[in-house]
Coordinates of C-alpha atoms and ligand atoms in Angstrom, one line a residue:
M27 CA -31.6 -25.1 -36.1
K28 CA -28.2 -23.7 -36.6
Y29 CA -29.4 -20.4 -35.3
I30 CA -30.7 -21.9 -32.1
I31 CA -27.5 -23.8 -31.4
L32 CA -25.6 -20.6 -31.9
L33 CA -27.8 -18.7 -29.4
L34 CA -27.4 -21.5 -26.9
F35 CA -23.7 -21.3 -27.3
I36 CA -23.6 -17.6 -26.7
Q37 CA -25.9 -18.0 -23.7
K38 CA -23.5 -20.5 -22.1
C39 CA -20.1 -19.0 -22.8
V40 CA -20.3 -15.3 -22.9
S41 CA -20.7 -13.2 -19.8
F42 CA -19.9 -9.6 -19.5
D43 CA -20.2 -6.7 -17.0
V44 CA -23.1 -4.3 -17.5
P45 CA -23.2 -1.0 -15.7
K46 CA -26.4 -0.6 -13.7
S47 CA -28.6 2.1 -15.2
A48 CA -27.9 5.5 -13.8
C49 CA -24.7 4.3 -12.3
K50 CA -22.1 7.0 -12.1
T51 CA -18.6 6.7 -10.9
D52 CA -16.1 9.5 -10.5
L53 CA -12.9 7.7 -11.2
T54 CA -11.9 4.1 -12.3
I55 CA -8.5 2.5 -11.8
D56 CA -8.4 -0.9 -13.5
K57 CA -11.6 -2.6 -12.2
D58 CA -12.0 -0.5 -9.1
H59 CA -14.6 2.3 -9.0
Y60 CA -14.2 5.4 -6.7
N61 CA -16.5 8.3 -5.8
V62 CA -15.5 11.6 -4.3
T63 CA -16.9 11.5 -0.8
K64 CA -15.4 14.6 0.7
T65 CA -13.8 17.8 -0.6
Y66 CA -11.5 20.1 1.5
N67 CA -10.4 23.6 0.7
V68 CA -6.7 24.5 0.6
D69 CA -6.8 28.3 0.4
D70 CA -5.1 29.5 -2.8
A71 CA -2.3 27.0 -2.7
Y72 CA -1.1 23.6 -4.0
P73 CA -1.3 20.7 -1.6
T74 CA 1.9 18.5 -1.8
D75 CA 3.6 15.8 0.2
A76 CA 0.3 14.4 1.7
H77 CA 0.4 11.5 4.2
Y78 CA -2.1 9.7 6.3
D79 CA -1.1 8.6 9.8
S80 CA -2.4 5.3 11.3
Y81 CA -5.3 7.1 12.9
G82 CA -6.8 8.6 9.6
N83 CA -5.4 12.1 10.1
L84 CA -4.2 13.6 6.8
F85 CA -1.0 15.8 6.9
F86 CA 0.0 17.9 3.9
V87 CA 2.2 20.8 2.8
E88 CA 0.4 23.8 1.5
Y89 CA 2.6 25.5 -1.1
G90 CA 1.5 29.0 -2.1
R91 CA 2.5 32.5 -2.9
N92 CA 1.8 35.7 -1.0
L93 CA 3.2 39.2 -0.8
N94 CA 6.4 37.9 0.8
G95 CA 7.0 35.3 -1.9
Y96 CA 6.6 31.6 -1.8
Y97 CA 5.6 29.8 1.4
F98 CA 5.3 26.2 2.6
N99 CA 3.0 25.5 5.6
I100 CA 2.2 22.0 7.1
K101 CA -1.5 21.5 8.0
V102 CA -3.6 18.6 9.2
I103 CA -7.1 17.5 8.4
K104 CA -8.1 15.4 11.5
D105 CA -10.2 12.3 10.9
N106 CA -13.9 13.2 10.9
T107 CA -13.2 17.0 10.6
T108 CA -13.8 19.1 7.5
E109 CA -11.3 21.9 7.9
A110 CA -7.5 21.9 7.6
Q111 CA -5.8 23.2 10.7
N112 CA -2.5 24.8 11.4
I113 CA 0.0 23.0 13.6
S114 CA 1.5 25.4 16.1
G115 CA 5.2 25.5 16.8
L116 CA 6.3 25.1 13.1
P117 CA 8.4 27.8 11.3
D118 CA 5.9 30.0 9.4
G119 CA 6.2 29.5 5.7
E120 CA 9.2 27.3 5.9
S121 CA 7.8 23.8 6.8
Y122 CA 8.0 21.7 3.7
S123 CA 8.3 17.9 4.3
I124 CA 6.4 15.2 6.1
A125 CA 7.2 11.6 7.1
V126 CA 5.1 9.1 9.0
D127 CA 6.8 6.5 11.2
R128 CA 4.3 3.7 11.1
K129 CA 6.3 1.5 13.5
E130 CA 6.3 4.2 16.2
T131 CA 3.1 5.9 15.1
K132 CA 4.8 9.3 15.0
V133 CA 4.8 12.1 12.4
Y134 CA 7.9 14.1 11.6
F135 CA 8.2 17.4 9.8
G136 CA 11.2 18.7 7.9
T137 CA 11.6 22.5 8.1
S138 CA 14.2 25.3 7.6
K139 CA 14.7 25.2 11.4
G140 CA 15.3 21.5 11.8
I141 CA 13.2 18.4 12.3
F142 CA 10.0 18.5 14.4
V143 CA 7.7 15.8 15.8
Y144 CA 3.9 16.0 16.1
K145 CA 2.3 16.1 19.5
Y146 CA -1.2 14.6 19.2
E147 CA -2.6 15.9 22.5
S148 CA -1.8 19.6 21.8
N149 CA -1.7 19.7 18.0
E150 CA 1.7 21.3 18.2
A151 CA 5.1 20.4 16.8
T152 CA 8.3 20.2 18.9
L153 CA 11.9 20.3 17.7
V154 CA 13.8 17.0 17.8
S155 CA 17.0 18.1 16.1
S156 CA 19.4 21.0 16.4
P157 CA 17.6 24.2 15.1
D158 CA 20.3 24.7 12.5
F159 CA 20.0 21.2 11.0
K160 CA 19.7 21.6 7.2
L161 CA 17.4 19.4 5.1
N162 CA 15.2 19.4 2.1
M163 CA 13.1 16.3 2.4
I164 CA 12.6 13.7 5.1
F165 CA 11.6 10.0 4.7
I166 CA 11.1 7.1 7.0
D167 CA 11.3 3.4 5.8
K168 CA 9.3 0.5 7.2
D169 CA 11.8 -0.2 9.9
G170 CA 11.7 3.3 11.2
N171 CA 15.0 4.4 9.8
K172 CA 15.1 8.2 8.9
Y173 CA 16.6 9.6 5.8
I174 CA 16.9 13.2 4.7
T175 CA 18.0 14.9 1.5
D176 CA 20.1 18.0 1.5
S177 CA 22.0 19.9 -1.3
P178 CA 25.2 21.2 0.2
N179 CA 26.5 21.7 -3.3
D180 CA 24.7 21.3 -6.6
T181 CA 23.8 17.7 -6.2
E182 CA 21.1 16.3 -3.9
E183 CA 22.6 14.0 -1.2
L184 CA 20.5 11.4 0.5
Y185 CA 21.6 10.7 4.1
L186 CA 20.7 8.1 6.6
L187 CA 20.2 9.6 10.1
A188 CA 21.7 7.4 12.9
G189 CA 22.1 8.7 16.4
G190 CA 22.0 12.3 15.4
K191 CA 24.7 11.7 12.7
K192 CA 24.2 12.0 8.9
I193 CA 25.6 9.1 7.0
R194 CA 26.0 9.7 3.3
Y195 CA 23.8 7.1 1.5
R196 CA 23.6 8.2 -2.2
S197 CA 24.0 11.2 -4.5
F198 CA 21.4 12.3 -7.0
E199 CA 21.8 14.8 -9.7
A200 CA 18.5 16.7 -10.3
L201 CA 16.3 14.8 -7.9
N202 CA 12.7 16.0 -7.9
E203 CA 10.7 13.6 -5.7
M204 CA 11.2 10.5 -3.8
A205 CA 9.2 7.9 -1.7
I206 CA 10.1 4.6 0.1
D207 CA 7.7 1.7 -0.3
E208 CA 6.8 -1.1 2.2
K209 CA 9.8 -3.2 1.0
N210 CA 12.3 -0.3 1.5
N211 CA 12.6 0.3 -2.3
F212 CA 13.3 3.9 -3.1
Y213 CA 11.2 5.3 -6.0
Y214 CA 12.2 8.7 -7.4
I215 CA 11.5 11.2 -10.2
K216 CA 14.4 12.8 -12.0
E217 CA 14.2 14.7 -15.2
D218 CA 10.7 13.5 -16.1
K219 CA 11.6 9.9 -15.5
L220 CA 10.6 7.5 -12.7
F221 CA 13.3 5.2 -11.3
V222 CA 13.5 2.6 -8.6
L223 CA 16.4 1.8 -6.4
K224 CA 15.6 -1.7 -5.1
S225 CA 16.7 -2.4 -1.6
N226 CA 18.9 -5.3 -2.8
I227 CA 20.3 -3.8 -6.0
S228 CA 22.7 -0.9 -6.1
K229 CA 21.9 0.3 -9.6
A230 CA 18.7 2.4 -10.2
I231 CA 16.2 0.9 -12.7
F232 CA 14.3 3.1 -15.1
I233 CA 10.6 2.5 -15.0
G234 CA 9.0 5.0 -17.3
N235 CA 8.4 8.6 -18.3
V236 CA 6.3 10.9 -16.2
S237 CA 5.4 14.5 -16.6
Y238 CA 7.0 16.8 -14.1
E239 CA 6.2 20.5 -13.6
G240 CA 7.5 21.3 -10.1
F241 CA 5.1 19.3 -8.0
A242 CA 4.6 15.6 -7.7
Q243 CA 4.0 12.8 -5.3
I244 CA 4.8 9.1 -5.4
S245 CA 2.6 6.9 -3.3
F246 CA 1.9 3.1 -2.9
Y247 CA -1.0 0.9 -2.2
E248 CA -0.5 -2.8 -2.1
E249 CA 1.8 -3.6 -5.0
I250 CA 0.9 -0.6 -7.1
I251 CA 3.0 2.6 -7.5
Y252 CA 1.1 5.8 -8.2
V253 CA 2.5 9.0 -9.5
A254 CA 0.6 12.3 -9.1
S255 CA 2.5 14.7 -11.3
E256 CA -0.1 16.8 -13.2
T257 CA -1.5 13.5 -14.5
L258 CA -2.1 10.5 -12.4
S259 CA -0.3 7.4 -13.5
Y260 CA 0.3 4.0 -12.0
I261 CA 2.2 0.7 -12.5
H262 CA 2.4 -2.6 -10.8
E263 CA 5.7 -3.2 -9.1
N264 CA 6.3 -6.3 -11.2
D265 CA 5.5 -4.7 -14.6
S266 CA 8.1 -3.3 -16.9
G267 CA 6.2 -0.3 -18.1
P268 CA 5.0 2.0 -19.5
L269 CA 2.9 3.6 -16.7
K270 CA -0.9 3.7 -17.3
L271 CA -2.9 6.9 -17.1
V272 CA -6.0 7.3 -14.9
K273 CA -8.8 9.2 -16.6
N274 CA -11.2 11.8 -15.2
I275 CA -8.9 13.2 -12.5
P276 CA -10.2 16.5 -11.1
G277 CA -7.4 18.7 -12.5
K278 CA -3.7 18.9 -12.4
V279 CA -2.8 16.7 -9.4
T280 CA 0.0 17.5 -7.1
A281 CA -0.6 15.1 -4.2
I282 CA -1.8 11.6 -3.6
A283 CA -2.0 9.6 -0.3
F284 CA -3.7 6.4 0.7
D285 CA -5.3 5.7 4.0
C286 CA -5.1 2.2 5.5
Y287 CA -8.4 1.1 3.8
G288 CA -7.2 1.8 0.2
N289 CA -9.2 5.0 0.0
F290 CA -7.1 8.0 -1.2
I291 CA -6.9 11.7 -1.6
L292 CA -5.9 13.7 -4.7
G293 CA -4.7 17.2 -4.3
T294 CA -5.1 20.0 -6.9
F295 CA -4.7 23.7 -6.7
G296 CA -7.1 24.9 -3.9
K297 CA -8.7 21.5 -3.2
I298 CA -8.2 18.0 -1.8
F299 CA -10.7 15.3 -2.9
K300 CA -11.2 12.1 -0.9
Y301 CA -12.1 9.1 -3.1
E302 CA -13.7 6.0 -1.6
A303 CA -14.0 2.6 -3.3
N304 CA -17.4 1.1 -4.0
N305 CA -16.9 -2.0 -6.1
N306 CA -20.1 -3.9 -5.5
E307 CA -22.9 -1.5 -6.3
C308 CA -21.9 -0.2 -9.6
Y309 CA -21.6 -3.2 -11.9
H310 CA -23.4 -6.5 -11.9
R311 CA -22.5 -9.5 -13.9
K312 CA -24.8 -10.5 -16.8
S313 CA -24.6 -13.8 -18.4
Ligands
NAG408 C1 -21.3 7.4 -7.1 O1 -22.2 8.3 -6.7 C2 -23.4 8.3 -7.5 C3 -24.3 9.4 -7.0 O2 -23.6 10.6 -7.0 C4 -24.1 7.0 -7.3 O3 -25.2 6.9 -8.2 C5 -23.1 5.9 -7.7 O4 -23.7 4.6 -7.5 C6 -21.8 6.0 -7.0 N1 -20.9 5.0 -7.5 C7 -20.1 4.3 -6.8 C8 -19.1 3.5 -7.5 O5 -20.1 4.3 -5.6
NAG409 C1 -15.0 8.7 12.4 O1 -16.2 8.3 11.9 C2 -16.4 6.9 11.7 C3 -17.7 6.6 11.0 O2 -18.6 7.6 11.3 C4 -16.2 6.2 13.0 O3 -16.3 4.8 12.8 C5 -14.9 6.5 13.6 O4 -14.7 6.0 14.9 C6 -14.7 8.0 13.7 N1 -13.3 8.3 14.2 C7 -13.1 9.2 15.1 C8 -11.6 9.4 15.5 O5 -14.0 9.8 15.7
NAG410 C1 -2.7 29.4 9.8 O1 -1.4 29.8 9.4 C2 -1.4 30.8 8.4 C3 0.1 31.0 8.0 O2 0.9 31.1 9.1 C4 -2.0 32.1 8.9 O3 -2.1 33.0 7.9 C5 -3.5 31.7 9.3 O4 -4.1 32.9 9.9 C6 -3.5 30.6 10.4 N1 -4.8 30.2 10.6 C7 -5.3 30.0 11.8 C8 -6.7 29.6 11.9 O5 -4.6 30.2 12.8
NAG411 C1 30.8 20.2 -1.4 O1 31.9 20.8 -2.2 C2 33.0 21.0 -1.4 C3 34.1 21.8 -2.3 O2 34.1 21.3 -3.6 C4 33.6 19.7 -0.9 O3 34.8 19.9 -0.1 C5 32.6 19.1 -0.1 O4 33.0 17.8 0.3 C6 31.3 18.9 -0.8 N1 30.3 18.4 0.1 C7 29.6 17.3 -0.2 C8 28.6 16.9 0.9 O5 29.7 16.7 -1.2
NAG412 C1 16.1 -8.7 -5.2 O1 14.9 -9.1 -4.6 C2 13.9 -9.5 -5.5 C3 12.6 -9.8 -4.8 O2 12.8 -10.4 -3.6 C4 14.4 -10.7 -6.3 O3 13.5 -11.1 -7.3 C5 15.7 -10.4 -7.0 O4 16.3 -11.5 -7.6 C6 16.8 -9.8 -6.0 N1 17.9 -9.3 -6.7 C7 19.2 -9.5 -6.3 C8 20.2 -8.9 -7.2 O5 19.4 -10.1 -5.3
NAG413 C1 10.8 8.3 -22.5 O1 11.0 9.6 -23.2 C2 12.2 9.6 -24.0 C3 12.3 11.1 -24.5 O2 12.5 11.9 -23.4 C4 12.0 8.6 -25.1 O3 13.2 8.7 -25.9 C5 11.8 7.2 -24.6 O4 11.6 6.4 -25.6 C6 10.7 7.2 -23.6 N1 10.6 5.9 -23.0 C7 9.5 5.2 -22.8 C8 9.7 3.9 -22.2 O5 8.4 5.7 -23.1
NAG414 C1 5.5 -9.7 -7.8 O1 6.8 -10.2 -7.5 C2 7.0 -10.7 -6.1 C3 8.5 -11.0 -5.9 O2 9.1 -11.5 -7.1 C4 6.1 -11.9 -5.9 O3 6.2 -12.4 -4.6 C5 4.7 -11.5 -6.2 O4 3.8 -12.6 -6.1 C6 4.5 -10.9 -7.6 N1 3.1 -10.3 -7.7 C7 2.4 -10.5 -8.8 C8 1.0 -9.9 -8.7 O5 2.8 -11.1 -9.7

């Protein structure tokens, strides 16, 4: 009798997720399951600073080494194509930063020869600054404001661009990577640490430790911050840390970018993998 009651109790109160037999998933983040749906080749180079525009085109920087030394070239994988293409008009080997203006649906490139804008019709880039304008990285916030970093001396300076003028915004010692989220908060990596500079607070907040070996990308989807820096880690914007690690990544990751559906790419040496979510097919609820 006791035994039966206990069984009934279990039957009623316990429910758990059971993987369907033969269900495979390439990567899991919290409860979301993703499979690799496409793989793109990136010569013998590291993909970095990847960004989707509003049309599903993926722009990224290819960082590699040839007989002349290190080079940075910006390429595009157009929506529904399988090959990365060159963008004509950009300085060969010296094009190293990408920013998408979602408000104006424009894509900007930071290079050794100034700032360029992408021309969709002709797949070429045209200069929109003076050709001797110096910058390291370019960013655009949700309101369409442009920022650049430059290191005139030893420290990295962040400037706001306004009417062709550079307005000093903040100084960083040893800045490695930076990204601006949908709420205009600045997230950055400095000396293996992730910080945030909230739009309404002047002091930076330490979030957690991350590995950093020369390539990394910070990206956002909904309220989660992702850091691809060899490992892939993430944290909810309201959490205090530490960051959580994603298992089963395809190698040392150097790039991450989300499209507007929440699907994303991960970049590793020589390859870019597209992951798409599939939450309904893999698990079913058993009670
Ligand atoms: C991932 O792909 C495998 C086949 O390769 C399939 O069996 C599985 O259902 C897929 N999983 C998801 C979460 O889409
Ligand atoms: C890409 O393919 C998808 C699905 O096949 C389609 O819905 C979409 O319109 C295509 N996009 C372009 C730009 O052709
Ligand atoms: C793309 O650009 C690279 C570097 O400038 C060059 O080596 C390569 O031949 C170009 N590829 C095409 C298809 O034009
Ligand atoms: C760089 O250093 C020089 C000399 O110390 C100084 O005059 C200049 O203001 C500095 N530039 C910036 C942007 O900090
Ligand atoms: C900054 O904004 C956040 C979110 O809106 C809020 O929780 C916080 O109290 C604000 N901080 C200050 C110093 O205004
Ligand atoms: C971050 O790493 C430092 C050592 O570099 C360590 O002292 C500190 O406790 C770590 N912080 C967290 C939150 O893990
Ligand atoms: C995170 O914090 C923001 C602002 O304080 C709040 O609006 C939001 O609901 C919070 N999100 C979660 C998931 O707790």
